[in-house]
Amino acid sequence: MKALIRGIGAVGGFGIGVDSLESALVKGNAEHQWIEFETTRGQLRIPGYRADTSALTQFVPIRVLRRMAHNSRIALTGAFAALTDADMMDSEQRGRLGIIVATGYGATCNNFDFQHLSDDGADFSGSPTKFSNSVHNAAAANISIALGDRGPNHSVSHLSMSFPSALLTALQWLKEDRVDTVLVGGGDEFSKALAYAWQLAPAKNSDGFQRPLIGEGASFFVLSSAEISSMS
């Protein structure tokens, strides 16, 4: 089945939007940040790419954002960028909307506690806010709440196969005429576990390739049926 791409939204260490992504690709590099976090071996300071989600204040009240985990904010930023690019921020323009979010590591990405890993009797009790954001479908749910959408909502977490699976689901929804439009995307936040492993790995592999830096970001697409679009 063919689908029409109505809008694209991207966010990452390069900035927000397709133009920012293109600029980073043309230049061949994006400016990294130094990220610090505590471990049982002390503080680690590792270069990486972080996504700026401050643009969300244009769409979501700050008091609401405070209750969202960083991975949800990343997904929201990519989703709003895609809808803005498609000129579909108005619910009437979207019609029946379906939302699908793919994530390799989900909300549990940074639930691994490095600082207290070997401390006997450490208090692992979490806050209600952290608990409510600890499920893999938190990002998709937050997008739906922010948009006031009540259509089909689905999350996929299958490591590198997450986005292909999400895209297949989006096409199937359109084929079945369950929705008029699908907001589908993938995203993950900076993983401390991957950064920890990155710090222990050699700078180059056996073939001499430089290892890439750990990053975070999201990419979303607004899709509609190509058949319906050609008739309208």
N, CA and C of each residue as an Amber inpcrd file, in Angstrom:
protein
   696
   0.8240000  -1.1960000   0.0000000   0.0000000   0.0000000   0.0000000
   0.8620000   1.2510000   0.0000000   0.4070000   2.2790000  -0.7140000
   1.1140000   3.5510000  -0.7440000   0.4720000   4.5280000   0.2410000
   1.2970000   5.3750000   0.8330000   0.8060000   6.4040000   1.7520000
   1.4510000   7.7300000   1.3890000   0.7260000   8.7800000   1.6430000
   1.2310000  10.1230000   1.3640000   1.8220000  10.7200000   2.6380000
   3.0550000  11.2140000   2.5520000   3.6920000  11.8850000   3.6870000
   3.2570000  13.3390000   3.6820000   2.4630000  13.7180000   4.6710000
   1.9420000  15.0740000   4.7450000   2.8570000  16.0090000   5.5350000
   3.6410000  15.4590000   6.4450000   4.5260000  16.2870000   7.2580000
   5.6020000  15.4440000   7.9140000   6.7410000  16.0840000   8.1900000
   7.8670000  15.4120000   8.8340000   8.3530000  16.2770000   9.9920000
   8.5830000  15.6390000  11.1260000   9.1160000  16.3500000  12.2800000
  10.3050000  15.6060000  12.8480000  11.3800000  16.3140000  13.1150000
  12.5850000  15.6800000  13.6550000  13.1730000  16.5520000  14.7580000
  13.7240000  15.9140000  15.7660000  14.3810000  16.6230000  16.8530000
  15.5510000  15.7750000  17.3390000  16.6490000  16.4500000  17.6560000
  17.8360000  15.7420000  18.1230000  18.9210000  16.7260000  18.5010000
  20.1370000  16.2490000  18.5680000  21.2570000  17.1200000  18.8910000
  21.5180000  18.1760000  17.8410000  20.9230000  18.0150000  16.6660000
  21.0720000  18.9720000  15.5670000  20.0960000  20.1280000  15.6700000
  19.0520000  19.9890000  16.4890000  18.0320000  21.0200000  16.6020000
  16.6490000  20.4380000  16.3420000  15.7540000  21.2590000  15.8120000
  14.3810000  20.8370000  15.5410000  14.0280000  21.1500000  14.0900000
  13.3980000  20.1820000  13.4240000  12.9330000  20.4050000  12.0680000
  13.8240000  19.7880000  11.0050000  13.2290000  19.6050000   9.8230000
  13.9490000  18.9840000   8.7080000  15.1050000  19.8670000   8.2380000
  14.9200000  21.1840000   8.2660000  15.9850000  22.0920000   7.8240000
  17.2140000  21.9710000   8.7220000  16.9960000  21.8720000  10.0170000
  18.1090000  21.7260000  10.9520000  18.8150000  20.3900000  10.7460000
  18.0370000  19.3420000  10.4800000  18.6250000  18.0270000  10.2170000
  19.4500000  18.0480000   8.9440000  18.9130000  18.6820000   7.8910000
  19.6380000  18.7710000   6.6230000  20.9450000  19.5410000   6.7960000
  20.8880000  20.6220000   7.5580000  22.0860000  21.4240000   7.7930000
  23.1690000  20.6050000   8.4960000  22.7610000  19.8050000   9.4860000
  23.7230000  18.9770000  10.2080000  24.3190000  17.9020000   9.3090000
  23.4900000  17.3430000   8.4160000  23.9850000  16.3170000   7.4970000
  24.9610000  16.9020000   6.4840000  24.6710000  18.1190000   6.0070000
  25.5480000  18.7750000   5.0350000  26.9030000  19.1050000   5.6730000
  26.8440000  19.6100000   6.8980000  28.0840000  19.9620000   7.5960000
  28.8420000  18.7220000   8.0480000  28.0980000  17.6000000   8.1940000
  28.7460000  16.3630000   8.5880000  28.9880000  16.2320000  10.0670000
  28.4890000  17.1710000  10.8430000  28.7250000  17.0840000  12.2820000
  27.7650000  18.0160000  13.0110000  27.4760000  17.6780000  14.2550000
  26.6750000  18.5370000  15.1230000  27.4350000  18.7040000  16.4270000
  27.2940000  19.8400000  17.0360000  28.0420000  20.1100000  18.2590000
  27.5270000  19.2510000  19.4100000  28.4320000  18.5130000  20.0310000
  28.0290000  17.6400000  21.1350000  28.0900000  18.3790000  22.4740000
  27.5140000  17.7590000  23.4780000  27.5660000  18.2680000  24.8390000
  28.2920000  17.2630000  25.7180000  28.7470000  17.7390000  26.8750000
  29.3410000  16.8370000  27.8530000  28.2740000  16.4920000  28.8790000
  28.0210000  15.2050000  29.0380000  26.9600000  14.7250000  29.9150000
  27.5780000  14.0140000  31.1100000  27.1700000  14.4060000  32.2900000
  27.7210000  13.8480000  33.5230000  26.6420000  13.1000000  34.2980000
  27.0100000  11.9510000  34.8640000  26.1080000  11.2260000  35.7530000
  26.9380000  10.3770000  36.7070000  26.3480000  10.0780000  37.8630000
  27.0370000   9.3590000  38.9160000  26.9480000   7.8550000  38.7170000
  28.0160000   7.1530000  39.0530000  28.0320000   5.6920000  39.0620000
  28.7150000   5.2410000  40.3470000  28.7420000   3.9370000  40.5860000
  29.4260000   3.4180000  41.7650000  30.9320000   3.6480000  41.6860000
  31.4250000   3.9220000  40.4830000  32.8520000   4.2070000  40.3060000
  33.1380000   5.7060000  40.2780000  32.1440000   6.4870000  40.6490000
  32.3140000   7.9330000  40.6290000  31.5620000   8.5700000  39.4750000
  31.8450000   9.8110000  39.2290000  31.1510000  10.5570000  38.1840000
  31.7660000  10.3030000  36.8100000  30.8950000  10.0480000  35.8310000
  31.3460000   9.8880000  34.4530000  31.0110000  11.1460000  33.6660000
  31.9030000  11.5270000  32.7920000  31.6980000  12.6820000  31.9260000
  31.9150000  12.2180000  30.4890000  30.8200000  12.1440000  29.7280000
  30.8500000  11.5180000  28.4090000  30.2530000  12.4610000  27.3620000
  30.8750000  12.5670000  26.1860000  30.3000000  13.4060000  25.1270000
  29.0670000  12.7380000  24.5220000  28.0640000  13.5360000  24.1910000
  26.8550000  12.9860000  23.6020000  25.9900000  14.0770000  23.0080000
  24.8960000  13.6860000  22.4190000  23.9640000  14.6300000  21.7970000
  22.6440000  14.6400000  22.5720000  22.2130000  15.8060000  23.0010000
  20.9500000  15.9510000  23.7090000  19.9680000  16.7570000  22.8670000
  18.7000000  16.4430000  23.0290000  17.6410000  17.1310000  22.2880000
  17.0630000  18.2530000  23.1370000  16.8740000  19.4050000  22.5330000
  16.2860000  20.5580000  23.2010000  14.7670000  20.5270000  23.0010000
  14.0230000  20.3880000  24.0930000  12.5620000  20.2970000  24.0050000
  11.8710000  21.5670000  24.4990000  12.6060000  22.6490000  24.6290000
  12.0390000  23.8880000  25.1680000  10.9230000  24.4580000  24.2840000
  10.9080000  24.0920000  22.9950000   9.8740000  24.5950000  22.0810000
   8.4790000  24.1020000  22.4630000   8.3960000  23.0920000  23.3080000
   7.0990000  22.5530000  23.7110000   6.2570000  23.5590000  24.4740000
   6.8930000  24.5520000  25.0690000   6.1350000  25.5520000  25.8380000
   5.1710000  26.3360000  24.9430000   5.3670000  26.2620000  23.6150000
   4.4320000  26.9120000  22.6860000   3.1090000  26.1540000  22.5930000
   3.1330000  24.8580000  22.9520000   1.9580000  24.0120000  22.7640000
   1.3900000  23.4510000  24.0670000   2.2510000  23.2390000  25.0610000
   1.8380000  22.5730000  26.2960000   2.1810000  23.4510000  27.5030000
   1.2530000  23.6260000  28.4410000   1.5330000  24.4220000  29.6420000
   2.7270000  23.8720000  30.4240000   3.5200000  24.7580000  31.0090000
   4.7180000  24.3510000  31.7340000   4.3760000  23.4140000  32.8790000
   3.2670000  23.6680000  33.5750000   2.8930000  22.8150000  34.7120000
   2.6300000  21.3730000  34.2660000   2.1760000  21.2130000  33.0220000
   1.9480000  19.8680000  32.4800000   3.2730000  19.2250000  32.0970000
   4.1740000  20.0150000  31.5230000   5.4780000  19.4960000  31.1090000
   6.2930000  19.0150000  32.2980000   6.1220000  19.6570000  33.4370000
   6.8850000  19.2630000  34.6240000   6.5680000  17.8280000  35.0480000
   5.3880000  17.3490000  34.6910000   4.9920000  15.9960000  35.0860000
   5.3740000  14.9510000  34.0370000   6.0110000  15.3860000  32.9700000
   6.4050000  14.4650000  31.9040000   7.8840000  14.1260000  31.9940000
   8.1920000  12.8650000  31.7180000   9.5830000  12.4490000  31.6470000
  10.2120000  12.9840000  30.3590000  11.5430000  13.0040000  30.3280000
  12.2530000  13.5800000  29.1880000  11.9480000  12.8390000  27.8940000
  11.8140000  11.5140000  27.9460000  11.5550000  10.7670000  26.7090000
  10.1960000  11.1370000  26.1120000   9.2160000  11.4400000  26.9640000
   7.9080000  11.8790000  26.4650000   8.0090000  13.2620000  25.8320000
   8.8160000  14.1290000  26.4180000   8.9930000  15.4700000  25.8570000
   9.6560000  15.4060000  24.4840000  10.6090000  14.5030000  24.3330000
  11.2600000  14.3440000  23.0260000  10.2450000  13.9210000  21.9780000
   9.4260000  12.9050000  22.3090000   8.4130000  12.4270000  21.3710000
   7.3920000  13.5220000  21.0580000   6.9710000  14.2760000  22.0630000
   6.0230000  15.3620000  21.8560000   6.5890000  16.4200000  20.9170000
   7.8550000  16.7470000  21.0950000   8.4940000  17.7560000  20.2420000
   8.4970000  17.3050000  18.7860000   8.8740000  16.0450000  18.5450000
   8.8620000  15.5180000  17.1800000   7.4710000  15.4530000  16.5940000
   6.4870000  15.0820000  17.4180000   5.1040000  14.9780000  16.9470000
   4.5410000  16.3400000  16.5680000   4.7510000  17.3420000  17.4200000
   4.2510000  18.6830000  17.1180000   4.9620000  19.2760000  15.8990000
   6.2540000  18.9690000  15.7400000   6.9900000  19.4630000  14.5720000
   6.4130000  18.8700000  13.2930000   6.0320000  17.5900000  13.3270000
   5.4530000  16.9400000  12.1440000   4.0780000  17.5090000  11.8210000
   3.2530000  17.7000000  12.8450000   1.9130000  18.2560000  12.6180000
   1.9780000  19.7000000  12.1320000   2.9450000  20.4600000  12.6490000
   3.1260000  21.8360000  12.1910000   3.5630000  21.8570000  10.7390000
   4.4800000  20.9440000  10.3710000   4.9560000  20.8560000   8.9900000
   3.8200000  20.4770000   8.0460000   2.8740000  19.6640000   8.5370000
   1.7310000  19.2440000   7.7200000   0.5890000  20.2450000   7.7630000
   0.7430000  21.3020000   8.5650000  -0.3170000  22.2960000   8.7610000
  -1.5790000  21.6120000   9.2670000  -1.4070000  20.7270000  10.2560000
  -2.5320000  19.9720000  10.8100000  -2.6340000  20.1020000  12.3280000
  -2.2750000  21.2440000  12.8720000  -2.4170000  21.4280000  14.3040000
  -3.8850000  21.5150000  14.7050000  -4.7410000  21.9260000  13.7740000
  -6.1780000  21.9730000  14.0250000  -6.7580000  20.5680000  13.8850000
  -7.5120000  20.1310000  14.8840000  -8.0550000  18.7720000  14.8910000
  -8.9620000  18.5010000  13.6880000  -9.6600000  19.5200000  13.1850000
 -10.5440000  19.3340000  12.0390000  -9.7600000  18.9990000  10.7760000
  -8.5270000  19.4910000  10.6850000  -7.6910000  19.2010000   9.5190000
  -7.1620000  17.7660000   9.5620000  -7.0230000  17.2140000  10.7660000
  -6.4710000  15.8640000  10.9050000  -7.5210000  14.7900000  10.6670000
  -8.7670000  15.1060000  10.9380000  -9.8070000  14.0880000  10.8290000
  -9.6350000  13.0330000  11.9030000  -9.9340000  11.7850000  11.5420000
  -9.7480000  10.6720000  12.4780000  -8.2540000  10.3580000  12.5620000
  -7.6570000  10.6500000  13.6960000  -6.2020000  10.5240000  13.8420000
  -5.8150000   9.2870000  14.6410000  -4.8250000   8.5600000  14.1300000
  -4.2210000   7.4550000  14.8680000  -2.8080000   7.8400000  15.2730000
  -2.3670000   7.3950000  16.4270000  -1.0430000   7.7370000  16.9440000
  -0.2640000   6.4560000  17.2260000   0.9350000   6.3770000  16.6710000
   1.7980000   5.2200000  16.8970000   3.2000000   5.7130000  17.2290000
   3.7300000   5.2530000  18.3500000   5.0710000   5.6500000  18.7850000
   5.9460000   4.4090000  18.9220000   7.0880000   4.4310000  18.2550000
   8.0590000   3.3390000  18.3370000   9.2350000   3.7790000  19.2080000
   9.7070000   2.8860000  20.0470000  10.8510000   3.2010000  20.8980000
  11.6670000   1.9410000  21.1470000  12.9650000   2.0820000  21.0550000
  13.8290000   0.9240000  21.2670000  13.9460000   0.5450000  22.7260000
  14.0430000   1.5470000  23.5910000  14.2790000   1.2930000  25.0150000
  13.1560000   1.7780000  25.9100000  12.2860000   2.6350000  25.3880000
  11.1200000   3.0450000  26.1410000  11.3970000   3.8780000  27.3710000
  10.3990000   3.9370000  28.2460000  10.4900000   4.7680000  29.4390000
  11.4620000   4.2100000  30.4690000  11.8490000   2.9440000  30.3170000
  12.7660000   2.3340000  31.2820000  14.2260000   2.5540000  30.9100000
  14.4540000   3.3850000  29.9130000  15.8140000   3.5980000  29.4080000
  16.8100000   3.9260000  30.5180000  16.4320000   4.8370000  31.4200000
  17.3540000   5.2660000  32.4720000  16.8680000   4.9070000  33.8740000
  16.1110000   3.8110000  33.9860000  15.6740000   3.3550000  35.3030000
  16.7570000   2.5760000  36.0320000  17.8280000   2.2480000  35.3200000
  18.9260000   1.5200000  35.9380000  19.7330000   2.4970000  36.7900000
  19.8480000   2.2110000  38.0790000  20.4790000   3.1290000  39.0140000
  21.9650000   2.8040000  39.1450000  22.8110000   3.6120000  38.5200000
  24.2460000   3.3990000  38.5940000  24.8210000   3.8200000  39.9420000
  24.2930000   4.8960000  40.4930000  24.8630000   5.4820000  41.6960000
  24.7370000   4.5570000  42.9070000  23.5950000   3.8470000  43.0290000
  23.3560000   3.0090000  44.1900000  23.3640000   1.5240000  43.8420000
  24.0310000   1.1840000  42.7660000  23.9970000  -0.1830000  42.2700000
  24.4540000  -1.1910000  43.3140000  25.4910000  -0.8680000  44.0660000
  26.0500000  -1.8270000  45.0150000  25.8830000  -1.3910000  46.4670000
  25.0530000  -0.3760000  46.7140000  24.8420000   0.1000000  48.0750000
  23.7680000  -0.7340000  48.7660000  24.1460000  -1.4270000  49.8220000
  23.1750000  -2.2150000  50.5740000  22.1910000  -1.2890000  51.2770000
  20.9190000  -1.6550000  51.2360000  19.9100000  -0.8720000  51.9280000
  19.5560000   0.4220000  51.2510000  19.9120000   0.5850000  49.9870000
  19.5760000   1.8260000  49.2800000  18.0700000   1.9230000  49.0960000
  17.5550000   3.1320000  49.1920000  16.1220000   3.3550000  49.0560000
  15.7620000   3.4960000  47.5860000  15.0540000   2.5010000  47.0560000
  14.6970000   2.5160000  45.6460000  13.2570000   2.9720000  45.4220000
  12.5980000   3.4970000  46.4570000  11.2240000   3.9540000  46.2970000
  11.1880000   5.1500000  45.3550000  10.2230000   5.1580000  44.4450000
  10.1530000   6.2240000  43.4530000   8.9760000   7.1480000  43.7000000
   9.0150000   8.2980000  43.0400000   7.9400000   9.2710000  43.1730000
   6.7620000   8.8520000  42.2940000   5.5480000   9.3100000  42.6200000
   4.3800000   8.9970000  41.7800000   4.5500000   9.4820000  40.3460000
   5.2180000  10.6340000  40.1690000   5.4380000  11.1690000  38.8260000
   6.3190000  10.2370000  38.0090000   7.4080000   9.7570000  38.6290000
   8.2960000   8.8320000  37.9260000   7.5760000   7.5210000  37.6140000
   6.7540000   7.0700000  38.5600000   6.0330000   5.8140000  38.3410000
   5.0650000   5.9400000  37.1630000   4.3520000   7.0460000  37.0670000
   3.3780000   7.2350000  35.9900000   4.0410000   7.3610000  34.6310000
   5.3190000   7.7040000  34.6120000   6.0640000   7.8330000  33.3510000
   6.9270000   6.6170000  33.0530000   6.7750000   5.5530000  33.8570000
   7.6810000   4.4110000  33.7410000   7.2060000   3.3440000  32.7620000
   6.0540000   3.5420000  32.1260000   5.5430000   2.5480000  31.1850000
   5.9190000   2.9430000  29.7630000   6.0450000   1.9520000  28.8990000
   6.5080000   2.2040000  27.5370000   5.5360000   3.0340000  26.7120000
   4.2500000   2.9990000  27.0270000   3.2860000   3.7530000  26.2270000
   3.0500000   5.1610000  26.7680000   3.9130000   5.6200000  27.6940000
   3.7440000   6.9600000  28.2770000   3.8390000   8.0470000  27.2160000
   4.7880000   7.9270000  26.2950000   4.9770000   8.9560000  25.2710000
   3.7490000   9.0620000  24.3660000   3.2390000   7.9280000  23.8970000
   2.0640000   7.9360000  23.0190000   0.8420000   8.4790000  23.7590000
   0.7130000   8.1140000  25.0300000  -0.4140000   8.6050000  25.8220000
  -0.3290000  10.1130000  26.0120000   0.8700000  10.6200000  26.2690000
   1.0400000  12.0620000  26.4680000   0.7590000  12.8480000  25.1910000
   1.1130000  12.2860000  24.0380000   0.7990000  12.9460000  22.7630000
  -0.7130000  13.0200000  22.5790000  -1.3890000  11.9090000  22.8710000
  -2.8370000  11.8770000  22.7390000  -3.5130000  12.8800000  23.6630000
  -3.0360000  12.9730000  24.8940000  -3.6080000  13.9100000  25.8630000
  -3.3690000  15.3510000  25.4180000  -2.1440000  15.6360000  24.9550000
  -1.8070000  16.9990000  24.5330000  -2.6420000  17.4460000  23.3410000
  -2.9680000  16.5110000  22.4480000  -3.7570000  16.8350000  21.2570000
  -5.2580000  16.7330000  21.5050000  -5.6360000  16.1430000  22.6310000
  -7.0560000  15.9190000  22.8860000  -7.6370000  14.8790000  21.9520000
  -6.7990000  13.9200000  21.5540000  -7.2040000  12.9190000  20.5720000
  -7.6950000  11.6480000  21.2650000  -8.7420000  11.0400000  20.7160000
  -9.3120000   9.8240000  21.2840000  -9.3100000   8.6690000  20.2950000
  -8.4980000   8.7720000  19.2680000  -8.4320000   7.7150000  18.2660000
  -7.5270000   6.5740000  18.6870000  -7.2560000   5.6260000  17.7820000
  -6.3760000   4.4910000  18.0780000  -5.0010000   4.9750000  18.5280000
  -4.4620000   4.3000000  19.5330000  -3.1740000   4.7070000  20.1120000
  -2.3640000   3.4470000  20.3750000  -1.1430000   3.4190000  19.8280000
  -0.3570000   2.1830000  19.9010000   1.1210000   2.5070000  20.1380000
   1.7890000   1.6550000  20.9210000   3.2230000   1.7950000  21.1790000
   3.9290000   0.5010000  20.7980000   5.1150000   0.6330000  20.2260000
   5.9030000  -0.5250000  19.8090000   7.2920000  -0.4080000  20.4090000
   7.7530000  -1.4590000  21.0920000   9.1000000  -1.4740000  21.6500000
   9.7610000  -2.7920000  21.3060000  10.5670000  -2.7450000  20.2460000
  11.1860000  -3.9700000  19.7260000  12.5790000  -3.6520000  19.2050000
  13.3230000  -2.8570000  19.9970000  14.6870000  -2.4440000  19.6620000
  14.7430000  -1.9050000  18.2240000  15.6370000  -2.4360000  17.3900000
  15.8390000  -1.8650000  16.0570000  14.6520000  -2.1020000  15.1150000
  13.7570000  -3.0270000  15.4680000  12.5980000  -3.3100000  14.6250000
  11.3740000  -2.4920000  15.0320000  11.5330000  -1.6020000  16.0030000
  10.3890000  -0.8500000  16.5150000   9.7420000   0.0130000  15.4480000
  10.5240000   0.8390000  14.7540000   9.9220000   1.7360000  13.7730000
   9.3770000   1.0040000  12.5520000  10.0880000   0.0130000  11.9800000
   9.4860000  -0.7280000  10.8640000   8.1430000  -1.3460000  11.2370000
   8.0350000  -1.8710000  12.4660000   6.7750000  -2.4630000  12.9120000
   5.6900000  -1.3960000  13.0500000   6.0790000  -0.2250000  13.5710000
   5.1280000   0.8730000  13.7210000   4.6370000   1.3480000  12.3560000
   5.5350000   1.4330000  11.3860000   5.1630000   1.8760000  10.0420000
   4.2100000   0.8860000   9.3790000   4.4520000  -0.4080000   9.5490000
   3.5570000  -1.4200000   8.9880000   2.1600000  -1.3040000   9.6030000
   2.1140000  -1.0350000  10.9090000   0.8280000  -0.8650000  11.5800000
   0.0970000   0.3660000  11.0500000   0.8410000   1.4550000  10.8460000
   0.2420000   2.6890000  10.3170000  -0.3760000   2.4510000   8.9510000
   0.3300000   1.7410000   8.0800000  -0.1850000   1.4500000   6.7410000
  -1.4230000   0.5580000   6.8110000  -1.4110000  -0.3850000   7.7520000
  -2.5650000  -1.2740000   7.8920000  -3.7900000  -0.5020000   8.3710000
  -3.6040000   0.4230000   9.2950000  -4.7230000   1.2560000   9.7650000
  -5.3420000   2.0480000   8.6130000  -4.4720000   2.6120000   7.7730000
  -4.9700000   3.3820000   6.6300000  -5.6840000   2.4700000   5.6260000
  -5.1330000   1.2880000   5.4050000  -5.7330000   0.3460000   4.4600000
  -7.1090000  -0.0960000   4.9390000  -7.2660000  -0.2780000   6.2530000
  -8.5410000  -0.7090000   6.8210000  -9.5270000   0.4460000   6.9780000
  -9.0770000   1.6690000   6.6840000  -9.9000000   2.8670000   6.8450000
 -10.3180000   3.0730000   8.3050000  -9.4370000   2.6870000   9.2110000
  -9.7080000   2.9160000  10.6310000  -9.4870000   4.3840000  10.9910000
  -8.5990000   5.0460000  10.2290000  -8.2640000   6.4450000  10.4870000
  -8.1060000   7.1750000   9.1610000  -8.1580000   8.5110000   9.2250000
  -7.8720000   9.3320000   8.0460000  -6.3920000   9.6900000   7.9790000
  -5.8010000   9.8550000   9.1530000  -4.4080000  10.2950000   9.2730000
  -3.7220000   9.5100000  10.3780000  -2.4290000   9.2170000  10.1760000
  -1.6420000   8.5450000  11.2110000  -0.4150000   9.3880000  11.5380000
  -0.2350000   9.6570000  12.8190000   0.9770000  10.3020000  13.3110000
   1.8620000   9.1870000  13.8410000   2.9010000   8.8490000  13.0890000
   3.7570000   7.7240000  13.4500000   5.2040000   8.1890000  13.5430000
   5.8980000   7.7320000  14.5690000   7.2870000   8.1450000  14.7310000
   8.0160000   7.2700000  15.7200000   9.2950000   7.5310000  15.8360000
  10.1240000   6.7870000  16.7760000  11.0400000   7.7270000  17.5270000
  11.3830000   7.3380000  18.7390000  12.2830000   8.1830000  19.5200000
  12.8040000   7.4830000  20.7490000  13.9720000   7.9230000  21.1840000
  14.5850000   7.4190000  22.4190000  15.4110000   8.5270000  23.0350000
  15.5550000   8.4640000  24.3480000  16.3820000   9.4410000  25.0380000
  17.7990000   8.9110000  25.2420000  18.6940000   9.7870000  25.6590000
  20.0780000   9.4200000  25.9410000  20.1090000   8.3170000  26.9860000
  20.7880000   7.2190000  26.6860000  20.8280000   6.0710000  27.5760000
  22.1280000   6.0630000  28.3760000  22.0000000   6.1240000  29.6870000
  23.1850000   6.0830000  30.5460000  23.8720000   4.7200000  30.4630000
  23.0700000   3.6510000  30.2900000  23.6530000   2.3120000  30.1810000
  24.5230000   2.2060000  28.9320000  24.0180000   2.7330000  27.8030000
  24.8100000   2.7170000  26.5720000  26.0340000   3.6120000  26.7050000
  25.8570000   4.7510000  27.3750000  26.9830000   5.6650000  27.5740000
  28.0610000   5.0290000  28.4440000  27.6260000   4.2780000  29.4440000
  28.5630000   3.5770000  30.3240000  29.3600000   2.5480000  29.5300000
  28.6590000   1.7910000  28.6700000  29.3290000   0.8000000  27.8300000
  30.2290000   1.4840000  26.8030000  29.7780000   2.6400000  26.2770000
  30.5610000   3.4020000  25.3070000  31.8870000   3.8290000  25.9140000
  31.8650000   4.2370000  27.1920000  33.0570000   4.7180000  27.8640000
  34.0790000   3.5990000  28.0620000  33.5820000   2.3540000  28.2010000
  34.4700000   1.2210000  28.4170000  34.9870000   0.6170000  27.1110000
  34.3230000   0.9330000  26.0060000  34.6930000   0.3460000  24.7120000
  35.9020000   1.0740000  24.1140000  36.6480000   0.3950000  23.2370000
  37.7720000   1.0560000  22.5630000  37.2790000   2.1630000  21.6420000
  38.1090000   3.1920000  21.4410000  37.7170000   4.3410000  20.6200000
  37.4550000   3.9420000  19.1750000  38.1520000   2.9200000  18.6980000
  37.9640000   2.4490000  17.3310000  37.8010000   0.9340000  17.3400000
  37.0120000   0.4220000  16.3630000  36.8660000  -1.0220000  16.2690000
  38.0200000  -1.6110000  15.4540000  37.9590000  -2.9000000  15.2190000
  39.0610000  -3.5780000  14.5380000  39.2610000  -3.0910000  13.1070000
  38.2210000  -2.5060000  12.5000000  38.3350000  -2.0030000  11.1340000
  38.7950000  -0.5560000  11.0790000  39.0280000   0.0360000  12.2540000
  39.5260000   1.4080000  12.2990000  38.4610000   2.4760000  12.2800000
  37.1680000   2.0880000  12.3810000  36.0930000   3.0670000  12.3710000
  35.9400000   3.7120000  13.7470000  35.7640000   5.0210000  13.7380000
  35.5410000   5.7420000  14.9840000  34.1290000   5.4500000  15.4960000
  34.0080000   5.1540000  16.7690000  32.6940000   4.8500000  17.3290000
  31.8450000   6.1220000  17.3920000  30.5700000   6.0370000  17.0860000
  29.6870000   7.2110000  17.1400000  29.3530000   7.5760000  18.5780000
  28.9810000   8.8350000  18.7920000  28.5870000   9.2760000  20.1190000
  27.1500000   8.8430000  20.4080000  26.8400000   8.6810000  21.6840000
  25.4830000   8.3450000  22.0940000  24.6180000   9.6010000  21.9710000
  23.4180000   9.4530000  21.4480000  22.5440000  10.6010000  21.2790000
  21.1110000  10.2820000  21.6470000  20.2290000  11.2030000  21.3390000
  18.8040000  11.0180000  21.5760000  18.0270000  11.8470000  20.5570000
  16.7760000  11.5230000  20.3810000  15.9650000  12.2930000  19.4460000
  14.7420000  11.5340000  19.0080000  14.0080000  12.1380000  18.0900000
  12.7860000  11.5240000  17.5730000  12.5360000  11.9990000  16.1540000
  11.8360000  11.1680000  15.4030000  11.4320000  11.5240000  14.0490000
  10.0020000  11.0510000  13.8400000   9.1170000  11.9620000  13.4030000
   7.7120000  11.6340000  13.2160000   7.2560000  11.9820000  11.8040000
   6.2500000  11.2170000  11.3430000   5.6570000  11.4320000  10.0280000
   4.1400000  11.5140000  10.1640000   3.5380000  12.3960000   9.3860000
   2.0840000  12.4630000   9.2810000   1.7080000  11.8010000   7.9640000
   1.0070000  10.6940000   8.0460000   0.6660000   9.9070000   6.8530000
  -0.8300000   9.8940000   6.6040000  -1.1940000   9.8470000   5.3390000
  -2.5880000   9.6430000   4.9480000  -2.5970000   8.7300000   3.7350000
  -3.7520000   8.2040000   3.4250000  -3.8660000   7.2870000   2.3020000
  -3.6260000   8.0290000   0.9910000  -2.7630000   7.4960000   0.1530000
  -2.4790000   8.1210000  -1.1330000  -3.6960000   8.0860000  -2.0290000
  -4.5340000   7.0450000  -1.9140000  -5.7360000   6.9360000  -2.7370000
  -6.7470000   8.0290000  -2.3820000  -6.9450000   8.2220000  -1.0610000
  -7.8880000   9.2280000  -0.6170000  -7.4000000  10.6280000  -0.9760000
  -6.0930000  10.8680000  -0.8110000  -5.5120000  12.1690000  -1.0920000
  -5.6150000  12.5250000  -2.5640000  -5.4860000  11.5200000  -3.4430000
  -5.5610000  11.7850000  -4.8820000  -6.9820000  12.1160000  -5.3130000
  -7.9840000  11.6580000  -4.5400000  -9.3770000  11.9010000  -4.8820000
  -9.8760000  13.2390000  -4.3250000  -9.1870000  13.7320000  -3.2700000
  -9.6610000  14.9630000  -2.6190000  -9.1490000  16.2100000  -3.3090000
